[in-house]
Amino acid sequence: MKINSAFRIILTLLLSTVLLAGNVAQAQLAPRTISGLEAWPISPQPLPVELAFPVYVSAASPGRYKVVWNLPDGHYLYRHAFQFTLSQQADSAELPIEVTMPDGLKKNDQFFGDIEAYYGKLDIDLRLTTVPGPNARIFIDYQGCADWGFCYPPQRFEFLLSP
């Protein structure tokens, strides 16, 4: 009888632990209601910047380039943060580039107020105003955020032009 009684106690403790652990895990993942709003107890982890804002540059024709971003859901780029420049050499002055950008989505952003944002796929056309030298490069400055409230620092992408 002692074995049967000890077995029951162990089985009861084991089942209680499993049920309690399941309830704790479920409580940690379930949203909580605070003042009528649902709030998740755990903040999402930000994607690495290269996954949040993957940028691709390709030559469309001599002196013309296409820059493409394929943004994951819930991530956006600020229109006002873009800057495109050409540098003929590593230490030379940066020259502006002619840019054609589509209209963005107008929204109120928690960091910058009323802005234009780009979601999904973004195509930007660049036209060089001067013939690039053998060491020329395009610099692309941009910044974006995640809808859940994480804002990435300004980024600079460097694209070396092929002669």
Coordinates of C-alpha atoms in Angstrom, one line a residue:
M1 CA 0.0 0.0 0.0
K2 CA 2.9 2.4 0.7
I3 CA 4.0 2.1 -3.0
N4 CA 0.5 2.8 -4.2
S5 CA 0.2 5.9 -1.9
A6 CA 3.6 7.2 -2.9
F7 CA 2.9 6.6 -6.6
R8 CA -0.3 8.6 -6.2
I9 CA 1.5 11.5 -4.5
I10 CA 4.2 11.6 -7.2
L11 CA 1.6 11.3 -10.0
T12 CA -0.4 14.1 -8.5
L13 CA 2.6 16.4 -8.1
L14 CA 3.7 15.6 -11.7
L15 CA 0.3 16.4 -13.1
S16 CA 0.0 19.5 -11.0
T17 CA 3.4 20.7 -12.2
V18 CA 2.5 20.1 -15.9
L19 CA -0.8 21.8 -15.6
L20 CA 0.7 24.8 -13.7
A21 CA 3.5 25.1 -16.3
G22 CA 1.0 25.1 -19.1
N23 CA -1.1 27.8 -17.4
V24 CA 2.0 29.9 -16.8
A25 CA 3.1 29.6 -20.4
Q26 CA -0.3 30.4 -21.7
A27 CA -0.6 33.4 -19.4
Q28 CA 2.8 34.7 -20.6
L29 CA 1.7 34.5 -24.2
A30 CA -1.8 35.8 -23.8
P31 CA -2.5 39.5 -24.1
R32 CA -3.6 41.3 -21.0
T33 CA -6.2 43.9 -20.9
I34 CA -5.1 47.3 -19.4
S35 CA -7.7 50.1 -19.4
G36 CA -9.6 48.4 -22.2
L37 CA -6.5 48.0 -24.4
E38 CA -4.8 44.7 -25.1
A39 CA -1.1 44.7 -24.2
W40 CA 1.3 41.9 -24.8
P41 CA 3.5 41.2 -21.7
I42 CA 6.6 40.4 -23.8
S43 CA 7.9 43.0 -26.4
P44 CA 8.7 41.7 -29.8
Q45 CA 12.4 41.4 -30.8
P46 CA 13.5 43.7 -33.6
L47 CA 14.7 42.1 -36.8
P48 CA 18.3 42.7 -37.7
V49 CA 18.5 45.8 -39.8
E50 CA 19.6 43.8 -42.9
L51 CA 16.4 41.7 -42.6
A52 CA 14.1 44.6 -41.7
F53 CA 15.3 46.8 -44.7
P54 CA 17.0 44.6 -47.3
V55 CA 18.2 46.9 -50.1
Y56 CA 19.2 45.9 -53.6
V57 CA 20.8 48.2 -56.3
S58 CA 21.0 47.3 -60.0
A59 CA 22.1 49.2 -63.1
A60 CA 19.1 49.9 -65.3
S61 CA 21.1 51.5 -68.1
P62 CA 24.3 53.7 -68.3
G63 CA 24.0 56.3 -65.5
R64 CA 20.7 54.9 -64.3
Y65 CA 20.1 52.7 -61.3
K66 CA 17.2 51.1 -59.6
V67 CA 17.1 50.7 -55.8
V68 CA 14.6 48.2 -54.4
W69 CA 13.5 47.4 -50.8
N70 CA 11.3 44.4 -50.0
L71 CA 10.1 45.3 -46.5
P72 CA 8.7 42.6 -44.2
D73 CA 5.2 43.1 -42.8
G74 CA 5.0 45.8 -40.1
H75 CA 8.1 47.6 -41.2
Y76 CA 8.3 51.0 -43.0
L77 CA 10.8 53.5 -44.3
Y78 CA 10.6 57.3 -43.9
R79 CA 10.5 59.3 -47.1
H80 CA 12.1 62.3 -45.4
A81 CA 15.1 60.3 -44.3
F82 CA 16.3 59.3 -47.8
Q83 CA 19.4 60.9 -49.2
F84 CA 21.2 59.7 -52.3
T85 CA 24.7 60.9 -53.2
L86 CA 27.6 60.0 -55.5
S87 CA 31.2 60.1 -54.4
Q88 CA 33.9 59.8 -57.1
Q89 CA 36.6 58.6 -54.7
A90 CA 36.6 57.5 -51.0
D91 CA 37.6 61.0 -49.7
S92 CA 35.9 63.2 -52.3
A93 CA 32.9 65.4 -51.9
E94 CA 29.5 63.8 -52.2
L95 CA 27.4 65.0 -55.2
P96 CA 23.6 64.8 -55.3
I97 CA 21.8 62.3 -57.5
E98 CA 18.5 62.8 -59.3
V99 CA 15.9 60.7 -57.7
T100 CA 12.4 59.6 -58.7
M101 CA 10.4 58.3 -55.7
P102 CA 6.7 57.2 -55.5
D103 CA 4.3 58.8 -53.1
G104 CA 4.3 57.2 -49.7
L105 CA 1.5 56.5 -47.3
K106 CA 0.6 59.5 -45.1
K107 CA 0.5 58.6 -41.4
N108 CA 1.1 60.0 -38.0
D109 CA 4.3 58.5 -36.6
Q110 CA 5.0 58.3 -32.9
F111 CA 8.6 59.5 -33.5
F112 CA 8.3 62.2 -36.2
G113 CA 4.6 63.1 -36.3
D114 CA 3.0 63.5 -39.7
I115 CA 5.2 61.7 -42.3
E116 CA 5.1 59.7 -45.5
A117 CA 6.0 56.0 -45.1
Y118 CA 6.8 53.2 -47.5
Y119 CA 5.6 49.7 -46.8
G120 CA 6.0 46.5 -48.8
K121 CA 8.0 46.9 -52.0
L122 CA 9.7 50.2 -52.8
D123 CA 11.3 51.0 -56.1
I124 CA 13.4 54.1 -56.5
D125 CA 15.0 55.3 -59.7
L126 CA 18.4 57.1 -59.6
R127 CA 20.0 59.1 -62.4
L128 CA 23.6 60.2 -62.2
T129 CA 24.3 63.8 -63.2
T130 CA 27.9 63.1 -63.9
V131 CA 29.9 60.3 -65.4
P132 CA 31.3 58.1 -62.5
G133 CA 35.0 57.4 -62.2
P134 CA 36.5 54.0 -61.6
N135 CA 36.2 54.3 -57.8
A136 CA 32.8 55.9 -57.7
R137 CA 30.2 54.8 -55.2
I138 CA 26.6 55.6 -54.4
F139 CA 25.7 56.3 -50.8
I140 CA 22.1 55.7 -49.8
D141 CA 21.0 57.1 -46.4
Y142 CA 17.7 55.9 -45.0
Q143 CA 15.8 55.2 -41.8
G144 CA 12.8 53.1 -40.8
C145 CA 10.8 51.6 -38.0
A146 CA 8.6 48.7 -37.0
D147 CA 4.9 49.4 -36.4
W148 CA 5.1 48.0 -32.9
G149 CA 7.3 50.9 -31.8
F150 CA 10.9 50.1 -32.5
C151 CA 12.8 52.7 -34.5
Y152 CA 16.1 51.7 -36.2
P153 CA 19.0 54.2 -36.2
P154 CA 19.7 56.0 -39.5
Q155 CA 21.5 53.6 -42.0
R156 CA 24.0 54.2 -44.8
F157 CA 24.3 51.8 -47.6
E158 CA 27.3 52.0 -50.0
F159 CA 27.2 50.7 -53.5
L160 CA 30.5 50.5 -55.5
L161 CA 29.9 51.4 -59.2
S162 CA 31.5 49.2 -61.8
P163 CA 33.5 51.1 -64.4

